[in-house]
Coordinates of C-alpha atoms in Angstrom, one line a residue:
X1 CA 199.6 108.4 297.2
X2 CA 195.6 108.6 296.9
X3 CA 193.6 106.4 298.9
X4 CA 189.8 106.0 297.1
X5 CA 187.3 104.4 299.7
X6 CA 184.8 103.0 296.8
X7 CA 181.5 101.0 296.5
X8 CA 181.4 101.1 300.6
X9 CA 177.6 100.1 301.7
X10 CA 175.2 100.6 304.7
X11 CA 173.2 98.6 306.2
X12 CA 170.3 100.4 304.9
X13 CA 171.8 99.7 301.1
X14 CA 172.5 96.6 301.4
X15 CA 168.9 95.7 303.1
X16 CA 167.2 97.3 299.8
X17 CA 169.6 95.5 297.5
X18 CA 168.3 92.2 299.3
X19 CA 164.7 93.0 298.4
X20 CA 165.6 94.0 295.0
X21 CA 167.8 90.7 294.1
X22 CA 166.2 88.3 295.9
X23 CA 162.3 88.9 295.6
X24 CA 160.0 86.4 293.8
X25 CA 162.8 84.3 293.5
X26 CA 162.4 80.6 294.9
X27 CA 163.9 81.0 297.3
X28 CA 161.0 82.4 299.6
X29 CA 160.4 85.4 301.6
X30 CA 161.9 83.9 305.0
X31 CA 165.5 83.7 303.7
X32 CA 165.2 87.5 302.6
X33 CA 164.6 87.7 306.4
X34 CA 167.4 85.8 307.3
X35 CA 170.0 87.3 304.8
X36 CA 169.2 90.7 307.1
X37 CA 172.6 89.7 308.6
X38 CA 174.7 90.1 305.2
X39 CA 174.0 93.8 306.6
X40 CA 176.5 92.9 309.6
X41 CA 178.9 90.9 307.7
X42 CA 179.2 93.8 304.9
X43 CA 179.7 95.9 308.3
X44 CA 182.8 93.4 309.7
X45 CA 184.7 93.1 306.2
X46 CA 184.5 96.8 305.3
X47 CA 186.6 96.8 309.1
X48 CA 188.9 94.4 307.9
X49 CA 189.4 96.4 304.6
X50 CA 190.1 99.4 306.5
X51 CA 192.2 97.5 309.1
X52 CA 194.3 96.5 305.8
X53 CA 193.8 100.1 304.3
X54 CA 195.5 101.8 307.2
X55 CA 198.5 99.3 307.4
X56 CA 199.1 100.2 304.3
X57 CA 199.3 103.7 304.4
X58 CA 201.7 103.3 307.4
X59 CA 203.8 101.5 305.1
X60 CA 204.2 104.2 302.4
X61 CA 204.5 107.0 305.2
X62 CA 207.3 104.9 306.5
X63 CA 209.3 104.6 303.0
X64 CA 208.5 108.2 302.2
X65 CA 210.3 109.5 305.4
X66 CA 213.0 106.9 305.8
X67 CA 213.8 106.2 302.1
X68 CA 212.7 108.6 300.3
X69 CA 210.4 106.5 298.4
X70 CA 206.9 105.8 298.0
X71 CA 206.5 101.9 296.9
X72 CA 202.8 102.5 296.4
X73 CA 201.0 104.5 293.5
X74 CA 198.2 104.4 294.2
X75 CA 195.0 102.0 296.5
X76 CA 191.4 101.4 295.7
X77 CA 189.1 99.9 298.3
X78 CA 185.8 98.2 297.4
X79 CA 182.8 95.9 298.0
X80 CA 181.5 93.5 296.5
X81 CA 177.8 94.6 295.5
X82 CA 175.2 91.9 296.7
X83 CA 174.5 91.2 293.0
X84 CA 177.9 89.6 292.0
X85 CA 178.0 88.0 295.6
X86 CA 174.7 86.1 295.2
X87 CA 175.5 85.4 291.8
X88 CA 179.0 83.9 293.2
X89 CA 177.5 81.5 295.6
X90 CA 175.0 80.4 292.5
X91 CA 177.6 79.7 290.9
X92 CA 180.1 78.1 293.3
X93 CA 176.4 75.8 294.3
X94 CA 176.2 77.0 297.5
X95 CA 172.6 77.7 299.4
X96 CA 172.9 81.4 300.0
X97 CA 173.4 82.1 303.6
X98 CA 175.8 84.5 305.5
X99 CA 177.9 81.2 306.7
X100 CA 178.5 80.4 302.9
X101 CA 179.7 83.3 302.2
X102 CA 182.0 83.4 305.0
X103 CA 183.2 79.8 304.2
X104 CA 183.5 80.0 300.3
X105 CA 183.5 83.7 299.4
X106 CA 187.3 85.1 299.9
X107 CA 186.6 88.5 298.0
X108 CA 184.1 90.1 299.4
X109 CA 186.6 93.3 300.6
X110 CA 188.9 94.0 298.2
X111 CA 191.9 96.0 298.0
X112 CA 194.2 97.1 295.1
X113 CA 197.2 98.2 295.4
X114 CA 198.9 100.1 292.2
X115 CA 203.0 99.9 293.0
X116 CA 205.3 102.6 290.6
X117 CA 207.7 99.2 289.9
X118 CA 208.0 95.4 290.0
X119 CA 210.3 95.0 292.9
X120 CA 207.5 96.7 295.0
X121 CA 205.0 94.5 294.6
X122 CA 206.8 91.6 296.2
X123 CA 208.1 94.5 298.8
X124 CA 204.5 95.2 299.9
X125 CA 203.4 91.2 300.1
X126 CA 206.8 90.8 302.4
X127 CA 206.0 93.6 304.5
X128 CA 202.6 92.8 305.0
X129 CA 203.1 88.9 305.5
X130 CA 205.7 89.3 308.4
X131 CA 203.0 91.3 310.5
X132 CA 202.3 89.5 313.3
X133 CA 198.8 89.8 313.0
X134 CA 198.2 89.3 309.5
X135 CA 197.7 85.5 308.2
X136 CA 198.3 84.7 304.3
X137 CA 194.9 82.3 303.2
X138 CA 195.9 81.5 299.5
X139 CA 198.2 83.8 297.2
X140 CA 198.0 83.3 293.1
X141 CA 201.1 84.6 291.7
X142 CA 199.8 85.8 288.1
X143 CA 203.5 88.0 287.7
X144 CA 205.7 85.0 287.3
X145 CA 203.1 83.0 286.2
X146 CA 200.7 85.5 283.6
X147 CA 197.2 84.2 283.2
X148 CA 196.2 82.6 279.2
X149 CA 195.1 86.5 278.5
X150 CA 198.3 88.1 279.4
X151 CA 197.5 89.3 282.8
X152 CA 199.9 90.1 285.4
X153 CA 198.9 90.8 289.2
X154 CA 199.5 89.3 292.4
X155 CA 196.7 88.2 294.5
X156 CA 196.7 87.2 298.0
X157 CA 194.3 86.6 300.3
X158 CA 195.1 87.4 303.8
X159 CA 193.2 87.3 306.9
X160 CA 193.1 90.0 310.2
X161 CA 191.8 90.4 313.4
X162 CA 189.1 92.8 313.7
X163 CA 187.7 94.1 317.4
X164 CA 184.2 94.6 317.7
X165 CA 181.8 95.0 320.9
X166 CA 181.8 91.3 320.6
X167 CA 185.1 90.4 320.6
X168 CA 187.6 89.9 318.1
X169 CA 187.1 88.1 314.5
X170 CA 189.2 87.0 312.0
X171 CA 188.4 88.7 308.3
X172 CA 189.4 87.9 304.7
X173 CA 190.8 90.2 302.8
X174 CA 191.3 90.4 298.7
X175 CA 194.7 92.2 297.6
X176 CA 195.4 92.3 294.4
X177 CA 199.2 94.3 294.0
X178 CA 200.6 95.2 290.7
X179 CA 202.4 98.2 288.9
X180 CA 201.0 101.2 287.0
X181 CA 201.5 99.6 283.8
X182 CA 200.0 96.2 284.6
X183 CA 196.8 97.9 285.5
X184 CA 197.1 100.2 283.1
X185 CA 196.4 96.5 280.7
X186 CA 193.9 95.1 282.9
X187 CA 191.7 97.8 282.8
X188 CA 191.6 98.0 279.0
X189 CA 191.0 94.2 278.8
X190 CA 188.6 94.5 281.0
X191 CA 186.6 96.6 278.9
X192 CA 187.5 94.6 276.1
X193 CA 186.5 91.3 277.7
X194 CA 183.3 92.8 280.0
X195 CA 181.5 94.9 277.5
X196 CA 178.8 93.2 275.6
X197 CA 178.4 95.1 273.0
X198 CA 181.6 95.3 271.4
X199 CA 181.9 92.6 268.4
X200 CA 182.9 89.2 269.0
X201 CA 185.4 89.9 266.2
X202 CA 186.7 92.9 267.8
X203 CA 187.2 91.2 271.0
X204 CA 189.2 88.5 269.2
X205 CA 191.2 90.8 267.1
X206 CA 192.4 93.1 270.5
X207 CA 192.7 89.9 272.4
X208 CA 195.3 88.9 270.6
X209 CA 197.1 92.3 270.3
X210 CA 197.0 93.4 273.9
X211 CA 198.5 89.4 274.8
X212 CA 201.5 91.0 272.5
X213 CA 201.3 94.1 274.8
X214 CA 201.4 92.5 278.0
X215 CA 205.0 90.8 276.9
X216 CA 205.9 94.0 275.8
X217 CA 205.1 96.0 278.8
X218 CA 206.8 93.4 281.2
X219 CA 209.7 93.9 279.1
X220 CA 209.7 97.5 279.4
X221 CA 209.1 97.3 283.3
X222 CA 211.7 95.4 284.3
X223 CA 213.9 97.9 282.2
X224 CA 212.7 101.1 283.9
X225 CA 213.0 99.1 287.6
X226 CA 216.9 98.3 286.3
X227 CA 217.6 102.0 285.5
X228 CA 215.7 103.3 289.0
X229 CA 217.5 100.3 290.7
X230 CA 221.1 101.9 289.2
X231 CA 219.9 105.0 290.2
X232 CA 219.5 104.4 293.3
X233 CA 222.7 102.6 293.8
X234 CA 224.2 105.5 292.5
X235 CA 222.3 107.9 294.8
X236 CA 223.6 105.4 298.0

Protein backbone atom coordinates (compact mmCIF):
# COMPACT_ATOMS: atom_id res chain seq x y z
CA UNK A 1 0.00 0.00 0.00
CA UNK A 2 1.42 3.67 -0.64
CA UNK A 3 0.36 6.32 1.49
CA UNK A 4 0.95 9.97 -0.45
CA UNK A 5 0.79 12.91 2.17
CA UNK A 6 -0.28 15.70 -0.69
CA UNK A 7 -1.00 19.51 -0.88
CA UNK A 8 -0.19 19.64 3.12
CA UNK A 9 0.30 23.49 4.04
CA UNK A 10 2.03 25.68 6.74
CA UNK A 11 1.06 28.24 8.39
CA UNK A 12 3.50 30.41 6.62
CA UNK A 13 1.68 29.10 3.10
CA UNK A 14 -1.34 29.53 3.91
CA UNK A 15 -0.69 33.24 5.45
CA UNK A 16 0.78 34.25 1.89
CA UNK A 17 -2.07 32.50 0.02
CA UNK A 18 -4.44 34.95 2.20
CA UNK A 19 -2.63 37.99 0.98
CA UNK A 20 -2.60 36.79 -2.44
CA UNK A 21 -6.50 35.85 -2.68
CA UNK A 22 -7.96 38.19 -0.66
CA UNK A 23 -6.13 41.60 -1.31
CA UNK A 24 -7.95 44.61 -2.88
CA UNK A 25 -10.90 42.68 -2.69
CA UNK A 26 -14.01 44.33 -0.76
CA UNK A 27 -13.74 42.76 1.70
CA UNK A 28 -11.09 45.10 3.48
CA UNK A 29 -7.76 44.66 4.95
CA UNK A 30 -9.10 43.87 8.70
CA UNK A 31 -10.69 40.49 7.70
CA UNK A 32 -7.21 39.50 5.96
CA UNK A 33 -6.18 39.99 9.63
CA UNK A 34 -8.72 38.02 11.09
CA UNK A 35 -8.61 35.06 8.56
CA UNK A 36 -4.78 34.76 10.24
CA UNK A 37 -6.60 31.87 12.13
CA UNK A 38 -7.50 29.67 8.82
CA UNK A 39 -3.54 29.10 9.63
CA UNK A 40 -4.76 27.13 12.92
CA UNK A 41 -7.69 25.54 11.51
CA UNK A 42 -5.54 24.18 8.28
CA UNK A 43 -3.15 23.11 11.40
CA UNK A 44 -6.31 21.04 13.38
CA UNK A 45 -7.79 19.24 10.09
CA UNK A 46 -4.50 18.23 8.62
CA UNK A 47 -4.48 16.36 12.54
CA UNK A 48 -7.65 14.95 11.85
CA UNK A 49 -6.56 13.77 8.41
CA UNK A 50 -3.70 12.09 9.88
CA UNK A 51 -5.68 10.78 12.84
CA UNK A 52 -7.83 9.06 9.92
CA UNK A 53 -4.60 8.32 7.85
CA UNK A 54 -3.08 6.18 10.55
CA UNK A 55 -6.36 4.27 11.36
CA UNK A 56 -6.22 3.31 8.22
CA UNK A 57 -3.05 1.94 7.74
CA UNK A 58 -3.64 -0.09 10.92
CA UNK A 59 -6.42 -1.54 9.09
CA UNK A 60 -4.53 -2.82 6.04
CA UNK A 61 -1.51 -4.02 8.47
CA UNK A 62 -4.17 -5.94 10.20
CA UNK A 63 -5.73 -7.76 6.97
CA UNK A 64 -2.31 -8.28 5.55
CA UNK A 65 -1.10 -10.35 8.70
CA UNK A 66 -4.31 -12.05 9.65
CA UNK A 67 -5.87 -12.58 6.15
CA UNK A 68 -3.59 -12.37 3.91
CA UNK A 69 -5.18 -9.57 2.22
CA UNK A 70 -4.64 -6.00 1.71
CA UNK A 71 -8.35 -4.36 1.16
CA UNK A 72 -6.72 -1.08 0.29
CA UNK A 73 -4.74 -0.12 -2.98
CA UNK A 74 -3.76 2.62 -2.44
CA UNK A 75 -4.52 6.45 -0.10
CA UNK A 76 -4.04 9.98 -1.05
CA UNK A 77 -4.29 12.73 1.62
CA UNK A 78 -4.88 16.35 0.75
CA UNK A 79 -5.95 20.02 1.45
CA UNK A 80 -7.99 22.02 0.23
CA UNK A 81 -5.92 25.13 -1.22
CA UNK A 82 -7.43 28.53 0.20
CA UNK A 83 -8.45 29.35 -3.35
CA UNK A 84 -11.23 26.65 -3.86
CA UNK A 85 -12.12 27.12 -0.05
CA UNK A 86 -12.93 30.85 -0.38
CA UNK A 87 -14.41 30.30 -3.56
CA UNK A 88 -16.70 27.54 -1.73
CA UNK A 89 -18.03 29.77 0.91
CA UNK A 90 -18.75 32.45 -2.11
CA UNK A 91 -20.56 30.20 -3.36
CA UNK A 92 -22.42 28.48 -0.62
CA UNK A 93 -23.16 32.77 0.41
CA UNK A 94 -21.41 32.52 3.38
CA UNK A 95 -19.26 35.77 4.85
CA UNK A 96 -15.82 34.22 4.90
CA UNK A 97 -14.75 33.58 8.40
CA UNK A 98 -13.00 30.55 10.14
CA UNK A 99 -16.56 29.76 11.99
CA UNK A 100 -18.12 29.35 8.32
CA UNK A 101 -15.92 27.23 7.36
CA UNK A 102 -16.08 25.10 10.21
CA UNK A 103 -20.03 25.14 10.07
CA UNK A 104 -20.57 24.71 6.19
CA UNK A 105 -17.31 23.43 4.76
CA UNK A 106 -17.16 19.40 5.34
CA UNK A 107 -14.12 18.96 2.86
CA UNK A 108 -11.54 20.80 3.84
CA UNK A 109 -9.21 17.33 4.71
CA UNK A 110 -9.71 14.89 2.38
CA UNK A 111 -8.81 11.40 2.13
CA UNK A 112 -9.09 8.78 -0.76
CA UNK A 113 -8.97 5.64 -0.41
CA UNK A 114 -8.37 3.34 -3.69
CA UNK A 115 -9.73 -0.49 -2.58
CA UNK A 116 -8.40 -3.60 -5.23
CA UNK A 117 -12.42 -4.76 -5.20
CA UNK A 118 -16.08 -3.69 -4.49
CA UNK A 119 -16.74 -5.66 -1.45
CA UNK A 120 -13.84 -3.62 0.16
CA UNK A 121 -15.13 -0.45 -0.02
CA UNK A 122 -18.14 -1.17 2.12
CA UNK A 123 -15.42 -3.30 4.33
CA UNK A 124 -13.46 -0.16 5.00
CA UNK A 125 -16.75 2.18 5.81
CA UNK A 126 -17.87 -0.83 8.34
CA UNK A 127 -14.64 -1.00 9.93
CA UNK A 128 -14.14 2.52 10.32
CA UNK A 129 -17.87 3.38 11.39
CA UNK A 130 -17.86 0.79 14.43
CA UNK A 131 -14.77 2.74 15.95
CA UNK A 132 -15.73 4.05 18.97
CA UNK A 133 -14.34 7.26 18.32
CA UNK A 134 -15.20 7.90 14.90
CA UNK A 135 -18.77 9.68 14.20
CA UNK A 136 -20.42 9.27 10.54
CA UNK A 137 -21.71 13.23 9.58
CA UNK A 138 -23.37 12.50 6.13
CA UNK A 139 -22.35 9.56 3.65
CA UNK A 140 -23.48 9.80 -0.31
CA UNK A 141 -23.51 6.44 -1.68
CA UNK A 142 -22.63 7.27 -5.50
CA UNK A 143 -21.81 3.01 -5.93
CA UNK A 144 -25.46 1.94 -5.69
CA UNK A 145 -26.64 5.03 -6.64
CA UNK A 146 -23.95 6.42 -9.85
CA UNK A 147 -24.06 10.15 -10.26
CA UNK A 148 -25.88 11.54 -14.06
CA UNK A 149 -22.05 11.23 -15.43
CA UNK A 150 -21.48 7.68 -14.51
CA UNK A 151 -19.52 8.16 -11.42
CA UNK A 152 -19.11 5.60 -8.77
CA UNK A 153 -17.44 6.43 -5.25
CA UNK A 154 -18.50 6.42 -1.85
CA UNK A 155 -18.28 9.45 0.18
CA UNK A 156 -18.67 9.82 3.82
CA UNK A 157 -17.93 12.36 6.04
CA UNK A 158 -16.92 11.33 9.37
CA UNK A 159 -15.85 13.21 12.31
CA UNK A 160 -12.70 12.49 15.18
CA UNK A 161 -11.45 13.68 18.16
CA UNK A 162 -8.29 15.36 17.85
CA UNK A 163 -5.95 16.32 21.19
CA UNK A 164 -4.23 19.49 21.16
CA UNK A 165 -2.58 21.65 24.07
CA UNK A 166 -6.02 22.91 24.38
CA UNK A 167 -7.98 20.12 24.78
CA UNK A 168 -9.72 17.90 22.57
CA UNK A 169 -11.80 18.86 19.27
CA UNK A 170 -13.99 17.20 17.11
CA UNK A 171 -12.73 17.35 13.09
CA UNK A 172 -14.44 16.57 9.81
CA UNK A 173 -13.05 14.45 7.66
CA UNK A 174 -13.76 13.85 3.63
CA UNK A 175 -13.40 10.01 2.51
CA UNK A 176 -14.05 9.24 -0.65
CA UNK A 177 -13.56 5.02 -1.04
CA UNK A 178 -13.75 3.36 -4.36
CA UNK A 179 -11.81 0.62 -6.41
CA UNK A 180 -8.85 0.91 -8.87
CA UNK A 181 -11.07 0.89 -11.77
CA UNK A 182 -13.66 3.50 -10.56
CA UNK A 183 -10.79 5.88 -10.12
CA UNK A 184 -9.18 4.86 -12.80
CA UNK A 185 -12.77 6.69 -14.72
CA UNK A 186 -12.94 9.52 -12.51
CA UNK A 187 -9.73 10.73 -13.13
CA UNK A 188 -10.11 10.66 -16.89
CA UNK A 189 -13.55 12.51 -16.61
CA UNK A 190 -12.04 14.67 -14.62
CA UNK A 191 -9.77 15.85 -17.18
CA UNK A 192 -12.46 15.61 -19.54
CA UNK A 193 -14.89 17.66 -17.61
CA UNK A 194 -12.03 20.27 -15.76
CA UNK A 195 -9.90 21.22 -18.65
CA UNK A 196 -10.93 24.30 -20.46
CA UNK A 197 -9.52 23.93 -23.33
CA UNK A 198 -10.67 20.93 -24.71
CA UNK A 199 -13.78 21.50 -27.26
CA UNK A 200 -17.13 21.60 -26.06
CA UNK A 201 -17.79 19.05 -28.76
CA UNK A 202 -15.15 16.77 -27.58
CA UNK A 203 -16.38 16.95 -24.06
CA UNK A 204 -19.89 15.95 -25.29
CA UNK A 205 -18.68 13.25 -27.64
CA UNK A 206 -16.39 11.43 -24.50
CA UNK A 207 -19.13 12.20 -22.14
CA UNK A 208 -21.23 10.15 -23.57
CA UNK A 209 -18.73 7.29 -24.25
CA UNK A 210 -17.09 7.07 -20.89
CA UNK A 211 -21.10 6.97 -19.26
CA UNK A 212 -21.00 3.55 -21.51
CA UNK A 213 -17.65 2.75 -19.80
CA UNK A 214 -18.64 3.32 -16.38
CA UNK A 215 -21.55 0.45 -16.91
CA UNK A 216 -19.13 -1.51 -18.47
CA UNK A 217 -16.45 -1.34 -15.84
CA UNK A 218 -19.06 -2.07 -12.97
CA UNK A 219 -19.85 -4.94 -14.86
CA UNK A 220 -16.43 -6.17 -15.11
CA UNK A 221 -15.81 -5.45 -11.34
CA UNK A 222 -18.26 -7.26 -9.85
CA UNK A 223 -17.00 -10.26 -12.14
CA UNK A 224 -13.33 -10.11 -11.07
CA UNK A 225 -14.71 -9.67 -7.06
CA UNK A 226 -16.97 -13.14 -7.95
CA UNK A 227 -13.88 -15.00 -9.26
CA UNK A 228 -11.46 -13.65 -6.13
CA UNK A 229 -14.52 -14.23 -3.90
CA UNK A 230 -14.45 -18.25 -5.35
CA UNK A 231 -11.03 -18.12 -4.94
CA UNK A 232 -10.88 -17.48 -1.84
CA UNK A 233 -13.56 -19.87 -0.78
CA UNK A 234 -11.58 -22.34 -2.36
CA UNK A 235 -8.33 -21.26 -0.69
CA UNK A 236 -10.53 -21.64 2.94
Amino acid sequence: MIFERQNLMNIKQISSDLERELAGKPFGSANIKKLQNLSQLYQLYQAGANEFGTKLENLDSEFQVNYDHNPIHHMEERMKDVQSLLNKLIKKGYDLSVENIQKHIFDVAGIRVVTNYIDDVYLIEKILLSQSDVTLVRCKDYIKNPKPSGYRSLHIIVSVPVFQSTGSKSVNVEIQIRTVGMDMWASLEHKLRYKTDIDSALVEKYGAKLHSYADELAGIEGKMQHIYQQLSDYKN
